[in-house]
mmCIF file of N, CA and C in Angstrom:
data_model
loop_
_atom_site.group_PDB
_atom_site.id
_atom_site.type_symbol
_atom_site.label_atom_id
_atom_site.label_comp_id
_atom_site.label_asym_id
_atom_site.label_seq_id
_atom_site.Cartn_x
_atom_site.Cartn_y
_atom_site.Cartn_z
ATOM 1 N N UNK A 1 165.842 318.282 166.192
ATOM 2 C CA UNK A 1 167.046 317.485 166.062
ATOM 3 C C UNK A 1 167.528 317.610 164.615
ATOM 4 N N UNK A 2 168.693 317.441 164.467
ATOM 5 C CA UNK A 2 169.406 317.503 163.148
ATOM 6 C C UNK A 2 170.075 316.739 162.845
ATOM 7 N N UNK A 3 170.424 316.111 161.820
ATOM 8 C CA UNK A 3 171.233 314.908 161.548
ATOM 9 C C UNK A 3 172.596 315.783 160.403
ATOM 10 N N UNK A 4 173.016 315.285 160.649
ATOM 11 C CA UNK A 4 174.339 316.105 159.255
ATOM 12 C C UNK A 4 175.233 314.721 158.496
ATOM 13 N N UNK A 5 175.720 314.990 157.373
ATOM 14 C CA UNK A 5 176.492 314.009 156.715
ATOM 15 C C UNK A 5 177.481 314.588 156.218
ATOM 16 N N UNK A 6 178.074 313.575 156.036
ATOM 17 C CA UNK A 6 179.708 313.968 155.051
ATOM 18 C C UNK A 6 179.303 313.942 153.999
ATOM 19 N N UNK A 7 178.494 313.305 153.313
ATOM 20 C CA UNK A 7 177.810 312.596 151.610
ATOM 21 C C UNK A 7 176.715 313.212 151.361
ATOM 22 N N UNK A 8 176.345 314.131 149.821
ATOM 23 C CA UNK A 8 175.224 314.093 149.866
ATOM 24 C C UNK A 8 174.008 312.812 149.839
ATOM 25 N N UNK A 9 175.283 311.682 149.061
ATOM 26 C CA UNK A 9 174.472 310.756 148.547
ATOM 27 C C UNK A 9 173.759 309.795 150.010
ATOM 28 N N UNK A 10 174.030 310.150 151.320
ATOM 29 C CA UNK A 10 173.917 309.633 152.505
ATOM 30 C C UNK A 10 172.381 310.406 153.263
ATOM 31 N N UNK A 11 172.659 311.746 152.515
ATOM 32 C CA UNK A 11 171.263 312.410 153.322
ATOM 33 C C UNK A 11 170.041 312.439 152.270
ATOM 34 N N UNK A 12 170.741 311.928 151.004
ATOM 35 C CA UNK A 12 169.246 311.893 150.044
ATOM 36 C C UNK A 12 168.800 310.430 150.369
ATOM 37 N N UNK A 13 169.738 309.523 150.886
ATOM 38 C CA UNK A 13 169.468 307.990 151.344
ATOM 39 C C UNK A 13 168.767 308.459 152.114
ATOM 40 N N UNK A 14 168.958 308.237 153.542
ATOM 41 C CA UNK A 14 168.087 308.999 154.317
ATOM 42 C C UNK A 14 166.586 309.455 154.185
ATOM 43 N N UNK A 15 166.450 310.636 153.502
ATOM 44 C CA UNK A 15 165.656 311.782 152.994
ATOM 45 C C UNK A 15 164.051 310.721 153.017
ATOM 46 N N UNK A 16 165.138 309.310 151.814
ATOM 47 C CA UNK A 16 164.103 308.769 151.062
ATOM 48 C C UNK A 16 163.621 307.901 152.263
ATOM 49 N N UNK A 17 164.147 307.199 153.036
ATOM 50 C CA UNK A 17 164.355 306.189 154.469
ATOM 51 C C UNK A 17 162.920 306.586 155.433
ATOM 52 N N UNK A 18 163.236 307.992 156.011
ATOM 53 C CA UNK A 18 162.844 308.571 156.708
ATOM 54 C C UNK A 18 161.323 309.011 156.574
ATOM 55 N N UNK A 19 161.521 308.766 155.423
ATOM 56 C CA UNK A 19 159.614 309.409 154.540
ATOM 57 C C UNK A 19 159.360 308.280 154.791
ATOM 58 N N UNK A 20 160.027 307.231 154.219
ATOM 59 C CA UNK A 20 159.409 305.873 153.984
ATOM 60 C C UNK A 20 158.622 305.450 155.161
ATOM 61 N N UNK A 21 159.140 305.586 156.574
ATOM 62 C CA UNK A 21 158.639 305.880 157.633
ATOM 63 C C UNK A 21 157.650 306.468 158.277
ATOM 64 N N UNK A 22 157.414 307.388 157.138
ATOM 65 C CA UNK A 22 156.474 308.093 157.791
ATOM 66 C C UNK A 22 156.888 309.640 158.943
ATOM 67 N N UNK A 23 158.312 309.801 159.123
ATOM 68 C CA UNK A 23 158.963 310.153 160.219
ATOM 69 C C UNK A 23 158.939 311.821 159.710
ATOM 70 N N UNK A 24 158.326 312.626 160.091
ATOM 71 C CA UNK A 24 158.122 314.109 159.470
ATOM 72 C C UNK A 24 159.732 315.006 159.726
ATOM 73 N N UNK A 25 160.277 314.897 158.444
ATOM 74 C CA UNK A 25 161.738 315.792 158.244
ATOM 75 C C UNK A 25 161.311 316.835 157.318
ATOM 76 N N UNK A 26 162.576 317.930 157.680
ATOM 77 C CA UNK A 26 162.946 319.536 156.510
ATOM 78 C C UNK A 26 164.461 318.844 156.081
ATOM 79 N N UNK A 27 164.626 319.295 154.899
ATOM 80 C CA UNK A 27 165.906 319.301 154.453
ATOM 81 C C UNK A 27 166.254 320.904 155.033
ATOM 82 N N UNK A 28 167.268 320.821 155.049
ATOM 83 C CA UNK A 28 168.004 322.406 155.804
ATOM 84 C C UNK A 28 169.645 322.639 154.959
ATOM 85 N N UNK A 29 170.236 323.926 154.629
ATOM 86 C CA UNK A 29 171.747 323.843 154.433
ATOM 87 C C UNK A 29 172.166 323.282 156.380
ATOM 88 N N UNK A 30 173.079 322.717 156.277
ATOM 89 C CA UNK A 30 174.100 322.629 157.547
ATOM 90 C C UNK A 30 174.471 323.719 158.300
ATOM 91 N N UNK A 31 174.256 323.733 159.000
ATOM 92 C CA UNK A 31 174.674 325.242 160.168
ATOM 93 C C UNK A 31 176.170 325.146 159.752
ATOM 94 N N UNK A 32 176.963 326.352 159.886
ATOM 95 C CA UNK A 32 178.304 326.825 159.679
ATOM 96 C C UNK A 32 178.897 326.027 161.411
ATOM 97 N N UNK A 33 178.560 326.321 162.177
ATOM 98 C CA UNK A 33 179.250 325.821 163.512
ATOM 99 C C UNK A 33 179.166 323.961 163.296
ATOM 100 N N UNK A 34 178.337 323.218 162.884
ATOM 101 C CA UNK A 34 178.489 322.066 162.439
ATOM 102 C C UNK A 34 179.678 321.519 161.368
ATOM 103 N N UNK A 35 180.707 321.029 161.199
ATOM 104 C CA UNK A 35 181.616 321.192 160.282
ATOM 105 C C UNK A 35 181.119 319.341 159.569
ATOM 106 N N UNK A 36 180.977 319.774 158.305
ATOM 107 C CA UNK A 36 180.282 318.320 158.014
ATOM 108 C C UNK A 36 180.609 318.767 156.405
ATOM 109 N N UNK A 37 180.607 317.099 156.044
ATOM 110 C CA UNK A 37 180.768 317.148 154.035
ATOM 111 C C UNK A 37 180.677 317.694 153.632
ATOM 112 N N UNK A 38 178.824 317.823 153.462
ATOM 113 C CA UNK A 38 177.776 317.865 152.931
ATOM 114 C C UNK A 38 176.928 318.915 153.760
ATOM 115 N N UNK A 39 176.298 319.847 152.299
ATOM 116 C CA UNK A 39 175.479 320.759 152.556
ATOM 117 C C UNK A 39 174.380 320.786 153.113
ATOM 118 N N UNK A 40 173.382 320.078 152.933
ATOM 119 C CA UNK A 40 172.530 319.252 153.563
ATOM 120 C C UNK A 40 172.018 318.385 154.588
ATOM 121 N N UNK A 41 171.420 319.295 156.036
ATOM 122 C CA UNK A 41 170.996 318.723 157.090
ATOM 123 C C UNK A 41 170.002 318.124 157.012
ATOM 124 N N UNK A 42 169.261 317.222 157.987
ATOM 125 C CA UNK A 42 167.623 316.768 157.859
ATOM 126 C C UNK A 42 167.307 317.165 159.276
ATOM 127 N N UNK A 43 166.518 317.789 159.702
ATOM 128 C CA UNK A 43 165.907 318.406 160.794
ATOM 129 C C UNK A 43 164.584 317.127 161.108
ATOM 130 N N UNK A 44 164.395 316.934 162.264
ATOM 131 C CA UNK A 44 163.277 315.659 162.674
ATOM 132 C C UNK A 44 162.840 316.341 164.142
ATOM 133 N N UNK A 45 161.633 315.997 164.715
ATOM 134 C CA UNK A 45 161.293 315.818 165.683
ATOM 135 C C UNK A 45 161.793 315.356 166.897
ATOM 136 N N UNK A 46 162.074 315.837 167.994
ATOM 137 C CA UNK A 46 163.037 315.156 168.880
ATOM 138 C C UNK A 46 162.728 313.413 169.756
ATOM 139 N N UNK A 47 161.340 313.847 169.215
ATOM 140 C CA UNK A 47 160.760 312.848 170.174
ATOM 141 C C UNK A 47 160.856 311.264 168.877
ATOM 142 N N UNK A 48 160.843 311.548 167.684
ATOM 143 C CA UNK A 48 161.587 310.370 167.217
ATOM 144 C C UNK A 48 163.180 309.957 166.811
ATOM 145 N N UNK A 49 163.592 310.936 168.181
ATOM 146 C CA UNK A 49 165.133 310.077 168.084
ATOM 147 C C UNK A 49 165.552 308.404 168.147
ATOM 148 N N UNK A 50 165.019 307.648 168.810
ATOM 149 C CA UNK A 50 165.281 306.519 169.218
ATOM 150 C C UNK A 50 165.228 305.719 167.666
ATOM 151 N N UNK A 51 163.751 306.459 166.868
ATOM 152 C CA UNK A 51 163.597 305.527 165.904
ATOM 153 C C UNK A 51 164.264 305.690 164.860
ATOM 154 N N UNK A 52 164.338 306.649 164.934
ATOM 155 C CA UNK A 52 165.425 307.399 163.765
ATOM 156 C C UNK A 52 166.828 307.044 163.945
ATOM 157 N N UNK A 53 167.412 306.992 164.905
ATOM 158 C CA UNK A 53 168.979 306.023 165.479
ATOM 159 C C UNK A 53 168.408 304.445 165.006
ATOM 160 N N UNK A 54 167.313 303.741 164.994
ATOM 161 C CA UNK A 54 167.343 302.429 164.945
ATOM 162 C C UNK A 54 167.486 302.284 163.646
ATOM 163 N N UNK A 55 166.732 303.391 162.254
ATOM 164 C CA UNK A 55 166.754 303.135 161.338
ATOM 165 C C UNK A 55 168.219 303.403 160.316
ATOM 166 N N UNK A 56 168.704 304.204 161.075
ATOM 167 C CA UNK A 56 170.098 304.894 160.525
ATOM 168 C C UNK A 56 171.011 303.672 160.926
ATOM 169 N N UNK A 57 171.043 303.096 161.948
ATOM 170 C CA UNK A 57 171.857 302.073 162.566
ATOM 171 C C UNK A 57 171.031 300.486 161.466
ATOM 172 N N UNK A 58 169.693 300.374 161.473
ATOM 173 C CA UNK A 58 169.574 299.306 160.568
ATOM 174 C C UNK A 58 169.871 299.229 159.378
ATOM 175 N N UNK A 59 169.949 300.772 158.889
ATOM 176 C CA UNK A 59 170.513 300.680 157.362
ATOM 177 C C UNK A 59 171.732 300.731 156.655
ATOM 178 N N UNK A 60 172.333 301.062 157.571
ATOM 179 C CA UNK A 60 174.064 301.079 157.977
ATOM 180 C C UNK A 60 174.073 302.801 157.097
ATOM 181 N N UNK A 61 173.373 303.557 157.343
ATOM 182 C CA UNK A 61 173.523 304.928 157.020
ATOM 183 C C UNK A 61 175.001 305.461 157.643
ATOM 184 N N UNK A 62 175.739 306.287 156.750
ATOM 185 C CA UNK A 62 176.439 307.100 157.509
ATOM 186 C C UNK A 62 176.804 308.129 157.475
ATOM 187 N N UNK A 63 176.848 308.753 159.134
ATOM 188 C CA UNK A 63 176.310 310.270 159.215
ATOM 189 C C UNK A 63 177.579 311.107 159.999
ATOM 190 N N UNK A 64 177.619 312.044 160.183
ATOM 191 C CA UNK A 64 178.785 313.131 160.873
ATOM 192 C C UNK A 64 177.870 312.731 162.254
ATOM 193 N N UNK A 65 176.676 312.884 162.425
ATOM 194 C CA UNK A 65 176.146 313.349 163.660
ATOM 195 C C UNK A 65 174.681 313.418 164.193
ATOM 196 N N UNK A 66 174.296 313.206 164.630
ATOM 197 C CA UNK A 66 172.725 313.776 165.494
ATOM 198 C C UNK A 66 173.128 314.915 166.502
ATOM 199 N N UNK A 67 172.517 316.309 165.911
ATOM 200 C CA UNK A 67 172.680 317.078 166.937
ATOM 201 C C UNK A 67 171.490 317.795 167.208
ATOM 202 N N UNK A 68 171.203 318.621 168.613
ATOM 203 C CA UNK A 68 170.265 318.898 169.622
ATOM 204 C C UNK A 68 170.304 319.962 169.369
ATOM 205 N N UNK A 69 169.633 321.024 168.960
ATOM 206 C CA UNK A 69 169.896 322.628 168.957
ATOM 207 C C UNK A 69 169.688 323.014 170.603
ATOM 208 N N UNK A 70 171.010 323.891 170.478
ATOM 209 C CA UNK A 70 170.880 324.829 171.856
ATOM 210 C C UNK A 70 170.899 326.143 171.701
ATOM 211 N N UNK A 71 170.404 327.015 173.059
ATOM 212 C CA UNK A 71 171.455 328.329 172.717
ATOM 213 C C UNK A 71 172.182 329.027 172.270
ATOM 214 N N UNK A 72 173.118 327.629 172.313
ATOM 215 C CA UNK A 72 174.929 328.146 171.791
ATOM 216 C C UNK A 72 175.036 327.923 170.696
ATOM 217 N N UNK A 73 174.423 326.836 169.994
ATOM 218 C CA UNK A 73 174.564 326.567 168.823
ATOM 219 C C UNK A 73 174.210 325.266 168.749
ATOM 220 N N UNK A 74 175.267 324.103 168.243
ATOM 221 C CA UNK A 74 174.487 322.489 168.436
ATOM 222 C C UNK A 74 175.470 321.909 169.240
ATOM 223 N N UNK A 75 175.001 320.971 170.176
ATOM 224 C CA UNK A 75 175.346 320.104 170.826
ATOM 225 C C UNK A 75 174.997 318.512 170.571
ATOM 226 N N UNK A 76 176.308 317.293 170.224
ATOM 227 C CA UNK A 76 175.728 316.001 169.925
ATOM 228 C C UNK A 76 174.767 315.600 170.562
ATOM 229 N N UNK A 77 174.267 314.661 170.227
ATOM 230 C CA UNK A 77 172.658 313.970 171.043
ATOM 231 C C UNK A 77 173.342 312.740 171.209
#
């Protein structure tokens, strides 16, 4: 899963959030087919989506997106 932002200052929030957690992320550049701010994706595990939406939503983070890698390229989650 991938998260993308408009801000860098939103995915280094994050970055720091997400560790804090414990929640195992890569920083990544942003895929070109993703059109977003900021250079900087965070790649996560799929299976902690739920918690990762609770913490982005409790912290009032804000993001372009959660997306699902496919085939084609990314699709929202």
């Amino acid at each position: 899963m991938l998260i993308a932002f408009d801000s860098t200052q939103q995915a280094l929030r994050t970055e720091m959030l997400l560790e804090y957690a414990e929640i195992e992320i890569d920083i990544r550049p942003t895929p070109k087919t993703i059109t977003a701010g900021c250079a900087l994706s965070i790649d996560f595990p799929g299976e902690e989506l739920e918690r990762v939406r609770a913490i982005l939503e409790e912290q009032s983070v804000e993001i372009r997106g959660i997306f699902r890698e496919t085939a084609d390229g990314y699709e929202p989650a």
